[in-house]
Short mmCIF file of C-alpha atoms and ligand atoms in Angstrom, two decimals:
data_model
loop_
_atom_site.label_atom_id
_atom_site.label_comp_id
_atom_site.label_asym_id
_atom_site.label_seq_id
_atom_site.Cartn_x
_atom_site.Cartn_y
_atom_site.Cartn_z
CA UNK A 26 -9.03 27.90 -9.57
CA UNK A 27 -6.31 25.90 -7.44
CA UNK A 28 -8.20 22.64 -6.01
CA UNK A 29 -6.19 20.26 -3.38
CA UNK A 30 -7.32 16.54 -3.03
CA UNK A 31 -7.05 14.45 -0.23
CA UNK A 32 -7.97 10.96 -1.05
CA UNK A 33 -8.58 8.52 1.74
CA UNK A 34 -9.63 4.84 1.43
CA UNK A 35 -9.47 2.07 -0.76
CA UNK A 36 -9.04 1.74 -4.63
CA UNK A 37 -12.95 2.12 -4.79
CA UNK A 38 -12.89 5.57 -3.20
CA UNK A 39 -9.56 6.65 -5.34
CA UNK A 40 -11.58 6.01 -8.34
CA UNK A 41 -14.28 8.04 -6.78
CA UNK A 42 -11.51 11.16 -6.25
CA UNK A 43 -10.09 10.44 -9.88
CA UNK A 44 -13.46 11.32 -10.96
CA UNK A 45 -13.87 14.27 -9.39
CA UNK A 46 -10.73 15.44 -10.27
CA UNK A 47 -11.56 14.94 -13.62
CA UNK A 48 -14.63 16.61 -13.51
CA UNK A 49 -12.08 20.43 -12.58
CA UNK A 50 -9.71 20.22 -15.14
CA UNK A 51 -12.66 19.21 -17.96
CA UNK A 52 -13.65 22.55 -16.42
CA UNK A 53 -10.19 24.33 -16.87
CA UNK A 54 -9.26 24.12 -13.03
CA UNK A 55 -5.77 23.22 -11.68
CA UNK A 56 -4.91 20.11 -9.58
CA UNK A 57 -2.38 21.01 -6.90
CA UNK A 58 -0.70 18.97 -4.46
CA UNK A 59 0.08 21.02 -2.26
CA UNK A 60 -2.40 22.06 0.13
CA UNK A 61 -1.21 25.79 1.42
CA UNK A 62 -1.29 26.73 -2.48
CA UNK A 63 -5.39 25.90 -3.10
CA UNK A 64 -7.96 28.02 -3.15
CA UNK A 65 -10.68 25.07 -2.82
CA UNK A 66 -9.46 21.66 -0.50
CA UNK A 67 -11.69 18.35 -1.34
CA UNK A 68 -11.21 15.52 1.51
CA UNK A 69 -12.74 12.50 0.34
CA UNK A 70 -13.52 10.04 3.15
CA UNK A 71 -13.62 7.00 4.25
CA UNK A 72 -16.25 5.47 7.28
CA UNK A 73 -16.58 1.97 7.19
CA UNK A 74 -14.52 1.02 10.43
CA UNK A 75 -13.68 2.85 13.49
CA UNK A 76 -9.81 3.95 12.45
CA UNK A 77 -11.30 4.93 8.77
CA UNK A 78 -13.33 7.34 10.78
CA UNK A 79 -11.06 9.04 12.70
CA UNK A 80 -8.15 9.45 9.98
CA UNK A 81 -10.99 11.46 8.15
CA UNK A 82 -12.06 13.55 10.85
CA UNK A 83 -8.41 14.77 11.51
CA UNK A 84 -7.61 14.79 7.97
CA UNK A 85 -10.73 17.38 7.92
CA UNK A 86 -9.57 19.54 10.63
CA UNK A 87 -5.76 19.13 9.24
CA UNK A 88 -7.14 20.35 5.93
CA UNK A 89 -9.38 23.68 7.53
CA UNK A 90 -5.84 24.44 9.23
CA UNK A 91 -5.46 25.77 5.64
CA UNK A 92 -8.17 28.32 5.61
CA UNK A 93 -6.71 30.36 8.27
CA UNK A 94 -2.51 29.73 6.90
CA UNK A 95 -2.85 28.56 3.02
CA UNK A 96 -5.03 30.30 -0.04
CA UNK A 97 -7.95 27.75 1.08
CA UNK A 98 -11.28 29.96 0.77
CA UNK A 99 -13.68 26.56 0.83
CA UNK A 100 -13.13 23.27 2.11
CA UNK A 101 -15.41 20.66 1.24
CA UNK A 102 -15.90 17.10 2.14
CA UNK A 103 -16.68 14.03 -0.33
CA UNK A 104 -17.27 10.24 0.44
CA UNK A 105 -18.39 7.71 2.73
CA UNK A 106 -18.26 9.60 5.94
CA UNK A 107 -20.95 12.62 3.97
CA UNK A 108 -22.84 9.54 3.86
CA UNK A 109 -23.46 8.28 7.13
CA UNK A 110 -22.61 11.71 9.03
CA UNK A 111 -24.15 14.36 6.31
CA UNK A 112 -26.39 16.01 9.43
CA UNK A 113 -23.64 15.57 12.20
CA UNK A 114 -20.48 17.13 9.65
CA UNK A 115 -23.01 20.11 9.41
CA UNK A 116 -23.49 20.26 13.14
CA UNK A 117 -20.07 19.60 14.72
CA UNK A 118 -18.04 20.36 11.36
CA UNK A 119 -18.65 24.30 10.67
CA UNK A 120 -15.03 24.59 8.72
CA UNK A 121 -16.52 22.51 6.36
CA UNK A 122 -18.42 24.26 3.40
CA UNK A 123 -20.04 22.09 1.55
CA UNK A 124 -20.90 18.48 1.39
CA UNK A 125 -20.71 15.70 -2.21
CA UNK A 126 -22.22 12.25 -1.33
CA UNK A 127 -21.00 9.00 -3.17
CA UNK A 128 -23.55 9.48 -5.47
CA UNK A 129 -23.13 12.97 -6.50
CA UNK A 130 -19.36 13.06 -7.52
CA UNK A 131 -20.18 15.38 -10.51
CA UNK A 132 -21.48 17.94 -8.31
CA UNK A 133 -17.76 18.98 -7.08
CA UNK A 134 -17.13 21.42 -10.06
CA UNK A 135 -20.68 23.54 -8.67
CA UNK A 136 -19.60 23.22 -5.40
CA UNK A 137 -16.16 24.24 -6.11
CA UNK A 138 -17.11 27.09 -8.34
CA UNK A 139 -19.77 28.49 -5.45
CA UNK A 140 -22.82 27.27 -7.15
CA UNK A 141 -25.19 24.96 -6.10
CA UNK A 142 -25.23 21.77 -6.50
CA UNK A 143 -27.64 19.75 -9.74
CA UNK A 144 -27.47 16.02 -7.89
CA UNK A 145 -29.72 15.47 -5.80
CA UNK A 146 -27.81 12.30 -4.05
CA UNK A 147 -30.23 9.89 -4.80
CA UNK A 148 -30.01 8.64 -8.16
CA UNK A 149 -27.14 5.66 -7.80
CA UNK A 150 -24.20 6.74 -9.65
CA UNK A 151 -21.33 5.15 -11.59
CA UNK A 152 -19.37 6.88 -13.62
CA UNK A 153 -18.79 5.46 -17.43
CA UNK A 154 -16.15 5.48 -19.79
CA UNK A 155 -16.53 8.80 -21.51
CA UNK A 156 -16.23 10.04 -17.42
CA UNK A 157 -13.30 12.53 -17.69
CA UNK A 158 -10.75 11.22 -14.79
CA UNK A 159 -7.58 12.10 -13.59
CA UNK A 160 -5.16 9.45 -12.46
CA UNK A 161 -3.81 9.45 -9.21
CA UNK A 162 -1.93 6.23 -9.43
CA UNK A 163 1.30 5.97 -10.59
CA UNK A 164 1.00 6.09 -14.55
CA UNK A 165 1.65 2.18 -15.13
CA UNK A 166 -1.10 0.91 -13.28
CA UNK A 167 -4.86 1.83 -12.97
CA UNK A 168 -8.18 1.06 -11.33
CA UNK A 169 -11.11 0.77 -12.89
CA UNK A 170 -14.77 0.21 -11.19
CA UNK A 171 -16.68 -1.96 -12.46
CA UNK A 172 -19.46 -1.91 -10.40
CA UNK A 173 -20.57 -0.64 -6.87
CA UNK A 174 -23.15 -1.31 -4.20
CA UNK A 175 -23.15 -4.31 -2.47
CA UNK A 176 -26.47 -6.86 -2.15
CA UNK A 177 -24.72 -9.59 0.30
CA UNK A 178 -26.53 -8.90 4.17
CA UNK A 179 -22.84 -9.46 5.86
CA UNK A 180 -24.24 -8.34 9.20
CA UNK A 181 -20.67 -6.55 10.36
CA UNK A 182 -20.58 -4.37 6.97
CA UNK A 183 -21.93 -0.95 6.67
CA UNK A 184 -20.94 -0.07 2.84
CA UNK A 185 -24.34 -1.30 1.17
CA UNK A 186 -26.41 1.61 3.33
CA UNK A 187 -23.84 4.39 2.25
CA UNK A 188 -22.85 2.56 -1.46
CA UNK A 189 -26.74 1.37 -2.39
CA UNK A 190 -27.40 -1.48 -3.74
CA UNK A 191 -25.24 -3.46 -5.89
CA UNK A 192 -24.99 -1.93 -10.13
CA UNK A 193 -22.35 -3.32 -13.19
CA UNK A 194 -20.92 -1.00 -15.52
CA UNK A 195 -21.64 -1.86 -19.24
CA UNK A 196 -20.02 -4.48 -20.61
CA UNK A 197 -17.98 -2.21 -23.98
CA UNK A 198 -18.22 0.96 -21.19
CA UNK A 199 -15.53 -1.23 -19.11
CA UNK A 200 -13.38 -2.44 -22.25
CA UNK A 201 -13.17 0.91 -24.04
CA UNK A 202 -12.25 2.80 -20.84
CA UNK A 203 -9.19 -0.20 -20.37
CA UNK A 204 -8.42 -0.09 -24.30
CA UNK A 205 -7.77 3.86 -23.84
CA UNK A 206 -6.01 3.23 -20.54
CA UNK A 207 -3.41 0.62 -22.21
CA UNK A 208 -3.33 2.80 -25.16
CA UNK A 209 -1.63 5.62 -22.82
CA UNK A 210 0.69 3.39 -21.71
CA UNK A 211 -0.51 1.64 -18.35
CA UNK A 212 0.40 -1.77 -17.85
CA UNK A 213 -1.53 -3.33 -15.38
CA UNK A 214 -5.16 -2.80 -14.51
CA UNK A 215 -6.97 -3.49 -11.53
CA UNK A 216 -10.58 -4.29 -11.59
CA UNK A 217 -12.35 -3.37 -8.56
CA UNK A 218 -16.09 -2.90 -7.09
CA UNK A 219 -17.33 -4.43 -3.42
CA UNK A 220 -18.16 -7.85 -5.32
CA UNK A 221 -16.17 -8.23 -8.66
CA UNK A 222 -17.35 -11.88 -9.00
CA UNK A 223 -21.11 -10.72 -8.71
CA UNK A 224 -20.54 -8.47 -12.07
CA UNK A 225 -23.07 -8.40 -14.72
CA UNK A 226 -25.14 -10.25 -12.69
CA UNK A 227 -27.99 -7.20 -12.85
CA UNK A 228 -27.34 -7.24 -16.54
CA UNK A 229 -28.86 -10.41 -17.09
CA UNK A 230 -24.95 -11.94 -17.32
CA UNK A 231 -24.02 -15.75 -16.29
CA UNK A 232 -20.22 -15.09 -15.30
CA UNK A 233 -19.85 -11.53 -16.75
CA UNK A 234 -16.30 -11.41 -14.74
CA UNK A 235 -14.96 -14.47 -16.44
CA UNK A 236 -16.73 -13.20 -20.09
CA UNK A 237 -15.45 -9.47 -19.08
CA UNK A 238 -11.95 -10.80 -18.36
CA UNK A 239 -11.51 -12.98 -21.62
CA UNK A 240 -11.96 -9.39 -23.36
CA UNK A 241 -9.99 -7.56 -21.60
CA UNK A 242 -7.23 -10.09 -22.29
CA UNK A 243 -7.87 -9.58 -25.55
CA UNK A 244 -7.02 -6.31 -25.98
CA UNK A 245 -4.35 -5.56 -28.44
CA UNK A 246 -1.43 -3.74 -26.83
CA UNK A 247 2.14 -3.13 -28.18
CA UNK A 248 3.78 -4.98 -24.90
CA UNK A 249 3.02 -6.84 -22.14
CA UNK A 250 -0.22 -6.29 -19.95
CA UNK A 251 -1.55 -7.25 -16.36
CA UNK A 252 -4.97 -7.94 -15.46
CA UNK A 253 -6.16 -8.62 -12.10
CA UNK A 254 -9.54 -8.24 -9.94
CA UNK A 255 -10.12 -7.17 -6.15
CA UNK A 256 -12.67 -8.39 -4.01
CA UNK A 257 -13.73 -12.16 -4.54
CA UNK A 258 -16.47 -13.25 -3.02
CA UNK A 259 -15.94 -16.81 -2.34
CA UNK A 260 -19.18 -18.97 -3.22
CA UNK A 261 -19.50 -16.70 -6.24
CA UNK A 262 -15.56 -18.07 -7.91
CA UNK A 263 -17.05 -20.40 -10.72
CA UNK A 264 -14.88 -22.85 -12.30
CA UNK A 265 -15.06 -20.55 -15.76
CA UNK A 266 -13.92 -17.71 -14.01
CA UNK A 267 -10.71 -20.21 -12.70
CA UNK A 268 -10.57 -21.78 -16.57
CA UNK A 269 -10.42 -18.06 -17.87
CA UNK A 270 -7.77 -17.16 -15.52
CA UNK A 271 -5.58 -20.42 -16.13
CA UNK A 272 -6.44 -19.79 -20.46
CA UNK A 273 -5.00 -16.28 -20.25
CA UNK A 274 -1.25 -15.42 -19.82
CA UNK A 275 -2.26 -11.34 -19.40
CA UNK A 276 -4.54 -12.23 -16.39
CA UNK A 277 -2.33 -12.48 -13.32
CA UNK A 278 -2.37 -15.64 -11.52
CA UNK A 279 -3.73 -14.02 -8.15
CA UNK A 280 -7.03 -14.39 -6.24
CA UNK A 281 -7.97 -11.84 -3.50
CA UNK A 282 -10.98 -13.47 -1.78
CA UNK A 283 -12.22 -11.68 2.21
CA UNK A 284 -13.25 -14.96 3.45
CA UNK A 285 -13.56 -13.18 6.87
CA UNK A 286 -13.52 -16.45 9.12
CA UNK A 287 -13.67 -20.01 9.40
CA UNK A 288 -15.62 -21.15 12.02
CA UNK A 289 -19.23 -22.49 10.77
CA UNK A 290 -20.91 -20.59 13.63
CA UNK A 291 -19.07 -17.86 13.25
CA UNK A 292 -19.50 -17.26 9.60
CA UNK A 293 -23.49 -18.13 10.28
CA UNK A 294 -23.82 -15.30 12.32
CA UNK A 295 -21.81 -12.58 10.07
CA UNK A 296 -24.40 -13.92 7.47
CA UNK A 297 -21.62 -15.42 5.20
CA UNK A 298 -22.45 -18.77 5.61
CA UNK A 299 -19.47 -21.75 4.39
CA UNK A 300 -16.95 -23.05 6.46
CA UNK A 301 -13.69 -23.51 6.89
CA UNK A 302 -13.52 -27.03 5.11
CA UNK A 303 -15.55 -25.44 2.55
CA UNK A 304 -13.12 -22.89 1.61
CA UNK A 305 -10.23 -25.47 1.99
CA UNK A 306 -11.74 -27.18 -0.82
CA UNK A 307 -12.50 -24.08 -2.45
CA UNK A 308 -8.70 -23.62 -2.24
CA UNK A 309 -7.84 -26.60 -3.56
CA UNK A 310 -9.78 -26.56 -6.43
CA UNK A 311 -8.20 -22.67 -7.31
CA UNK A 312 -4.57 -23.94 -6.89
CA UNK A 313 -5.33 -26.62 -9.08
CA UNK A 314 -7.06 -25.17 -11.81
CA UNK A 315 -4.53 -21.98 -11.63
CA UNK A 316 -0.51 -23.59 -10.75
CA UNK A 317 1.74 -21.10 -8.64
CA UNK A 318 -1.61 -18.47 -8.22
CA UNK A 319 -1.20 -16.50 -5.08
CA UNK A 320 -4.12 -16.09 -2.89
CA UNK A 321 -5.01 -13.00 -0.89
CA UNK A 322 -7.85 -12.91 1.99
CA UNK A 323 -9.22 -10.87 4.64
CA UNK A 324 -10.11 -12.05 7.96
CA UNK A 325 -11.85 -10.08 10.83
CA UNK A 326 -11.24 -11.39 14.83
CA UNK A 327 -13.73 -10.23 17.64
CA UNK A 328 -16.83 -10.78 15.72
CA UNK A 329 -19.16 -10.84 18.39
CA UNK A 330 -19.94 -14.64 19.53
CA UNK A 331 -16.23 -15.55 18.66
CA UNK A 332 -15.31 -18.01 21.32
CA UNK A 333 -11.35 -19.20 22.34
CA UNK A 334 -12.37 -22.24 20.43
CA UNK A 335 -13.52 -20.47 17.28
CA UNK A 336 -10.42 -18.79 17.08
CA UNK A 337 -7.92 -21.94 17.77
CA UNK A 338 -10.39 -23.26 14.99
CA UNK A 339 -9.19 -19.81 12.53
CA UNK A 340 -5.52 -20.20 13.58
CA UNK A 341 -5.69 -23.99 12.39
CA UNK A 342 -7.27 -22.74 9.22
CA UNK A 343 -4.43 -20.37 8.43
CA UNK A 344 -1.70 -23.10 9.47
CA UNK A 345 -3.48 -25.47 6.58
CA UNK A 346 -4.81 -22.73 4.18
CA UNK A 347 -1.47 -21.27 4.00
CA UNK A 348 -2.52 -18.02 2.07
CA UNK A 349 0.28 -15.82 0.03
CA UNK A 350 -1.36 -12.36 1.57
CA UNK A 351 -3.07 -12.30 4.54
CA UNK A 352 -5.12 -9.01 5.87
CA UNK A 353 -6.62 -9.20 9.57
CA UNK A 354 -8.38 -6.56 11.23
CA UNK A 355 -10.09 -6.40 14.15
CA UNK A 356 -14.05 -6.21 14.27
CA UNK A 357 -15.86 -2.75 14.57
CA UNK A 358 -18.94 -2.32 15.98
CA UNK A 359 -20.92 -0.35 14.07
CA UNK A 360 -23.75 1.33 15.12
CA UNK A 361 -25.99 0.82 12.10
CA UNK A 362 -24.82 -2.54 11.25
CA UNK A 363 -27.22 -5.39 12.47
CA UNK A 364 -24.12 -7.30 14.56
CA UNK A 365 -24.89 -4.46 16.73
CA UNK A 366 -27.24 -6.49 18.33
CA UNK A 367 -25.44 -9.49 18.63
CA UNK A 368 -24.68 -10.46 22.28
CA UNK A 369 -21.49 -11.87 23.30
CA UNK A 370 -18.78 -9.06 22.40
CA UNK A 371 -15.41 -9.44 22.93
CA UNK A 372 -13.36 -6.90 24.45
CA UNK A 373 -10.83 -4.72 22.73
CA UNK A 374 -8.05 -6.48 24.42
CA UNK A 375 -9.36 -10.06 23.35
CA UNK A 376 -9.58 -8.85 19.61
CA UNK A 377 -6.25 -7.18 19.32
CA UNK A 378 -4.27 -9.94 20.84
CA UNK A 379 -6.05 -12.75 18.56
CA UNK A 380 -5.03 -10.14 15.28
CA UNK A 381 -1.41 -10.14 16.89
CA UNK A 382 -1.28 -13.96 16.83
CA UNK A 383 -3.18 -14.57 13.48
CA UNK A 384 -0.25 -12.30 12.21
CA UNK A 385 2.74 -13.99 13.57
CA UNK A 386 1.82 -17.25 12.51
CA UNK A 387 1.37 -15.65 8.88
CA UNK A 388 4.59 -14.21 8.91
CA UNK A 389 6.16 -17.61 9.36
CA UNK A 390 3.78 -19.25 6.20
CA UNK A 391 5.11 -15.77 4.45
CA UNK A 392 9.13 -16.15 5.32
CA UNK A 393 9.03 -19.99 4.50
CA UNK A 394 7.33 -18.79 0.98
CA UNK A 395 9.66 -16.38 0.00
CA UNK A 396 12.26 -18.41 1.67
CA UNK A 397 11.56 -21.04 -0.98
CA UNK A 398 11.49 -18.17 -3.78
CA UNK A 399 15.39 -17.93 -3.74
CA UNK A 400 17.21 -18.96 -7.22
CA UNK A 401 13.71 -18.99 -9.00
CA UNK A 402 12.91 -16.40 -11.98
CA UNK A 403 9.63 -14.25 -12.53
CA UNK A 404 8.03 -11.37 -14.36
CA UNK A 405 8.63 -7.82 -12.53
CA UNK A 406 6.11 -4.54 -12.94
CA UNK A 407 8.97 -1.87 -12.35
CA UNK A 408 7.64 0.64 -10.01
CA UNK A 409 10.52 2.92 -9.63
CA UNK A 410 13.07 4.21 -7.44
CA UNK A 411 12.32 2.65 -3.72
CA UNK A 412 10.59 5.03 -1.46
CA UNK A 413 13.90 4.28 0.93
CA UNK A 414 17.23 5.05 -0.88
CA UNK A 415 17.78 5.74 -4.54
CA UNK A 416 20.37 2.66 -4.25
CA UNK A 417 17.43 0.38 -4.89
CA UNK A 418 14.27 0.22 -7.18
CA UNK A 419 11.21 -1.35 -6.30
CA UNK A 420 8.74 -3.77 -8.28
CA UNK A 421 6.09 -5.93 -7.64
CA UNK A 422 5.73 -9.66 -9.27
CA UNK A 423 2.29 -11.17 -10.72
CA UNK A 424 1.64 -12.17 -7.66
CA UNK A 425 1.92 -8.96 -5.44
CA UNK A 426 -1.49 -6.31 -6.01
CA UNK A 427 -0.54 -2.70 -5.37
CA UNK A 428 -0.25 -0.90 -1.78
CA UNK A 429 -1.83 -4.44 0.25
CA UNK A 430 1.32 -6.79 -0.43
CA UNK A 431 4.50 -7.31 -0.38
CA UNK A 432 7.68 -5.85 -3.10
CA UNK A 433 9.81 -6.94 -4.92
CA UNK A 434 13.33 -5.16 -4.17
CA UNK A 435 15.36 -4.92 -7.41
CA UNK A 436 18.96 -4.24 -6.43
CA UNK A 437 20.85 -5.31 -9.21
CA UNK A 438 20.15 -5.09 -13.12
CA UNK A 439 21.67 -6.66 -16.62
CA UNK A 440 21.35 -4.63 -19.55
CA UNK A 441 19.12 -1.36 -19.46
CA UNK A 442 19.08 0.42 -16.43
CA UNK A 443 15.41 -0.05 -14.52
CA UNK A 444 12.50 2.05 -15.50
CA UNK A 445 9.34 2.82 -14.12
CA UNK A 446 6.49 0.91 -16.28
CA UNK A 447 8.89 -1.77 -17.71
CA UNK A 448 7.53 -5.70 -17.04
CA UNK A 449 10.85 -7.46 -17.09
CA UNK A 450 12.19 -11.10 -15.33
CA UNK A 451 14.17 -10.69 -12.54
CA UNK A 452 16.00 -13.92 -10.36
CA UNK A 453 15.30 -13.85 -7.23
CA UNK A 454 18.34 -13.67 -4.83
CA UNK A 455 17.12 -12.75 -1.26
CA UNK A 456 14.17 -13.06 1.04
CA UNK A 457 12.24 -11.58 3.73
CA UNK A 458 9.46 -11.97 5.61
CA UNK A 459 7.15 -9.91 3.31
CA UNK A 460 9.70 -8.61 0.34
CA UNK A 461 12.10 -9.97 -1.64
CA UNK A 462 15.13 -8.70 -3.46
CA UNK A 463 16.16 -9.77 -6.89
CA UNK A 464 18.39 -9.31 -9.61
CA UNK A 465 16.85 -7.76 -13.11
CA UNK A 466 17.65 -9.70 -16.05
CA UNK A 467 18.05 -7.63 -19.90
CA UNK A 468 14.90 -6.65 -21.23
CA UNK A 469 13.06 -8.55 -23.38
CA UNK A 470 11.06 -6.55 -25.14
CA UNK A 471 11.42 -2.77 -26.44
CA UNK A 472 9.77 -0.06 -23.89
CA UNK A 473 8.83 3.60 -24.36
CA UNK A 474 8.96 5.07 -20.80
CA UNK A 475 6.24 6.67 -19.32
CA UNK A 476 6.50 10.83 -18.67
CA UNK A 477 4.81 12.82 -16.23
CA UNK A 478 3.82 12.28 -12.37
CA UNK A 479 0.88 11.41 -9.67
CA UNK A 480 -1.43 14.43 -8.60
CA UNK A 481 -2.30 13.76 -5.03
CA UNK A 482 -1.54 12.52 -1.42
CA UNK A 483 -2.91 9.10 -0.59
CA UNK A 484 -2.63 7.56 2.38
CA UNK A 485 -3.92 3.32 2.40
CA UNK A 486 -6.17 2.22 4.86
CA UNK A 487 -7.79 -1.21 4.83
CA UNK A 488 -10.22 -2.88 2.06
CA UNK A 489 -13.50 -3.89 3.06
S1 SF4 B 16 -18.29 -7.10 3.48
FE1 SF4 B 16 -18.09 -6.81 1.28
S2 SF4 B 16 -19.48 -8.37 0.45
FE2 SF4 B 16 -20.11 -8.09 2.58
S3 SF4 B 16 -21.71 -6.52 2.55
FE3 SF4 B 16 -19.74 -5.47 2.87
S4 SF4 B 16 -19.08 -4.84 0.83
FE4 SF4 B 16 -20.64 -6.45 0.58
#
């Protein structure tokens, strides 16, 4: 049987479709990416804001397009929406044949095949390393979960009533799965979950990410290797997990940490508590434990109770906090979240125009960065050919995670021509606000290139 993913999201629900994936061809079905040629069409969603929501919804009704053009006899819908919507998808959805809830990912081959489904949806799930999974990332780079579920009560966020509550992976289950993955040639691995730092933490574990990441790090490869985590949370960054990351030339010097404001009152009522001169020093202590490490963070504007002072208050932060990546999105009010209740909303208007200016004032921290980049020399994870012209490859540096930040344009080489995979230096020789350009220098070590090509369609949204 022909089976066509869509995979919408972030890295957590990728994983999630990777499984599933895995799950058919374990079974002997084909992967297809091309929707008009599959007999069965898997859309797995995403619900945690407002715009996740409706990119699913018309991704759905895009997809059943299919059943009366394309080979599509079934169309069935996976993920986070299934979670929160199961009864109203059955009501207002009737294209839509059957239904696989976070938790019951190995029910797709049933489903596909016409037969019904062994899960029942409860048990928490998280898949292991024996998991059969098809990548969907290029083949240089990789996710893997380490945990999911969420136990922090941020009164905005939805995820822990759809995701459960929060659950590591074992310990040798996460290091076997990377040994295999590095062993097949990918290069840099992502560690992901709601709350990397709280792994291991229902495992009886005192800093299981810092532990986890000293083994990982110690993974014998035949070349050069990147390790980085996803999804900080900040009062949970221990000094050993900073010492680790400083001790460890294979873990990349990068921190993304959602602080999602600054203002005291405002994080008190988002149930985050800290402050903004808490997280300066927070800061402070990361840039000095880890020299050069970039810092990512998310911040949200329109939380209800946000006054014009709150938010002069976040735009000072930013000026002084001057963060490498910066993510802003405007609040959503979700019906099941408990800042539903919360009086004081701001209007749409309010919210959009305090994103716009949080943004401009982070693309002048980002210019002056890269601005300041020119001349100097660092390590480059070849992606490929840029997805503008073939004149130009594209990379990303140490400091640059996959489909959030910035590239690294690469349009110039010495010695071997670029290839996809390859961790080389390049000079830098041109900035912009968010890229930069740069001039690969002759390899330094001997590389096998990587063969064969991603599966799906993805299309990024935002991380929680
Ligand atoms: S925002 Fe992140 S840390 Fe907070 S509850 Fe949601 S998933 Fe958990």
């Amino acid at each position: 049987m022909k089976v066509g993913f869509v995979s919408l999201g972030c890295p957590k629900n990728l994983v999630d479709s990777e499984v599933m994936m895995g799950q058919l061809v374990a079974r002997g079905h084909e992967l297809t990416p091309h929707p008009d040629q599959a007999e069965v069409l898997v859309v797995n969603t995403c619900s945690f804001i407002d715009p996740a929501k409706k990119e699913s919804i018309d991704t759905i009704l895009e997809m059943a397009e299919y059943k009366k053009v394309g080979r599509a006899r079934k169309l069935i819908v996976a993920g986070c929406l299934v979670e929160r919507y199961r009864g109203d998808i059955r009501k207002e959805l009737p294209e839509v044949d059957a239904l696989v809830g976070t938790n019951e990912l190995e029910s797709i081959v049933a489903l596909c095949e016409g037969e019904p489904s062994a899960r029942n949806g409860i048990e928490p799930y998280l898949y292991h390393d024996l998991t059969p999974r098809v990548l969907a990332t290029p083949r240089h780079f990789a996710y893997i979960k380490i945990a999911e579920g969420c136990d922090h009560p941020c009164t905005f966020c939805v995820i822990p009533q759809y995701r459960g509550a929060f659950r590591s992976r074992r310990f040798e289950s996460v290091i076997s799965e990377a040994t295999r993955l590095f062993s097949q040639g990918v290069r840099e691995i992502n560690l992901i979950g709601q709350d990397t730092t709280c792994y291991g933490e229902d495992l009886g574990l005192r800093d299981g990410l810092a532990d986890l990441l000293a083994r990982l790090a110690a993974i014998e490869t035949p070349h050069q290797k990147w390790i980085r985590f996803l999804y900080a949370y900040p009062n949970k960054v221990t000094q050993k997990l900073l010492d680790t990351m400083a001790a460890n030339p294979s873990l990349v010097k990068y921190i993304d940490m959602p602080l999602q404001h600054s203002s005291a009152a405002v994080l008190k009522r988002m149930k985050r508590g800290a402050s903004g001169d808490i997280f300066l020093k927070l800061l402070e202590r990361i840039r000095r434990t880890i020299p050069g490490v970039a810092i990512r963070t998310s911040l949200i504007t329109g939380f209800p109770g946000e006054t014009a002072a709150d938010f002069e208050e976040l735009c000072q932060f930013i000026e002084t906090a001057r963060f490498d990546n910066l993510g802003v999105f405007t609040y959503s009010d979700e019906d099941t979240s408990s800042s539903y209740r919360l009086d004081a909303k701001v209007d749409g208007r309010t919210m959009q125009n305090r994103k716009r200016r949080l943004m401009a004032i982070q693309r002048k921290i980002a210019r002056a960065r890269n601005r300041s980049l020119v001349g100097a020399e660092t390590s480059v994870l070849v992606e490929g050919h840029s997805r503008e012209t073939d004149l130009l490859w594209e990379g990303r540096q140490p400091t640059q995670a996959p489909e959030i930040d910035g590239v690294t344009m690469i349009n110039d080489f010495e010695g071997a021509e670029p290839r996809a995979g390859e961790i080389r230096r390049l000079r830098i020789t041109e900035s912009h606000d968010y890229d930069v350009v740069g001039t690969l220098l002759a390899p330094t070590e001997r590389f096998t290139p990587l063969a064969g090509a991603p599966l799906i369609n993805i299309s990024p949204v935002p991380a929680c």
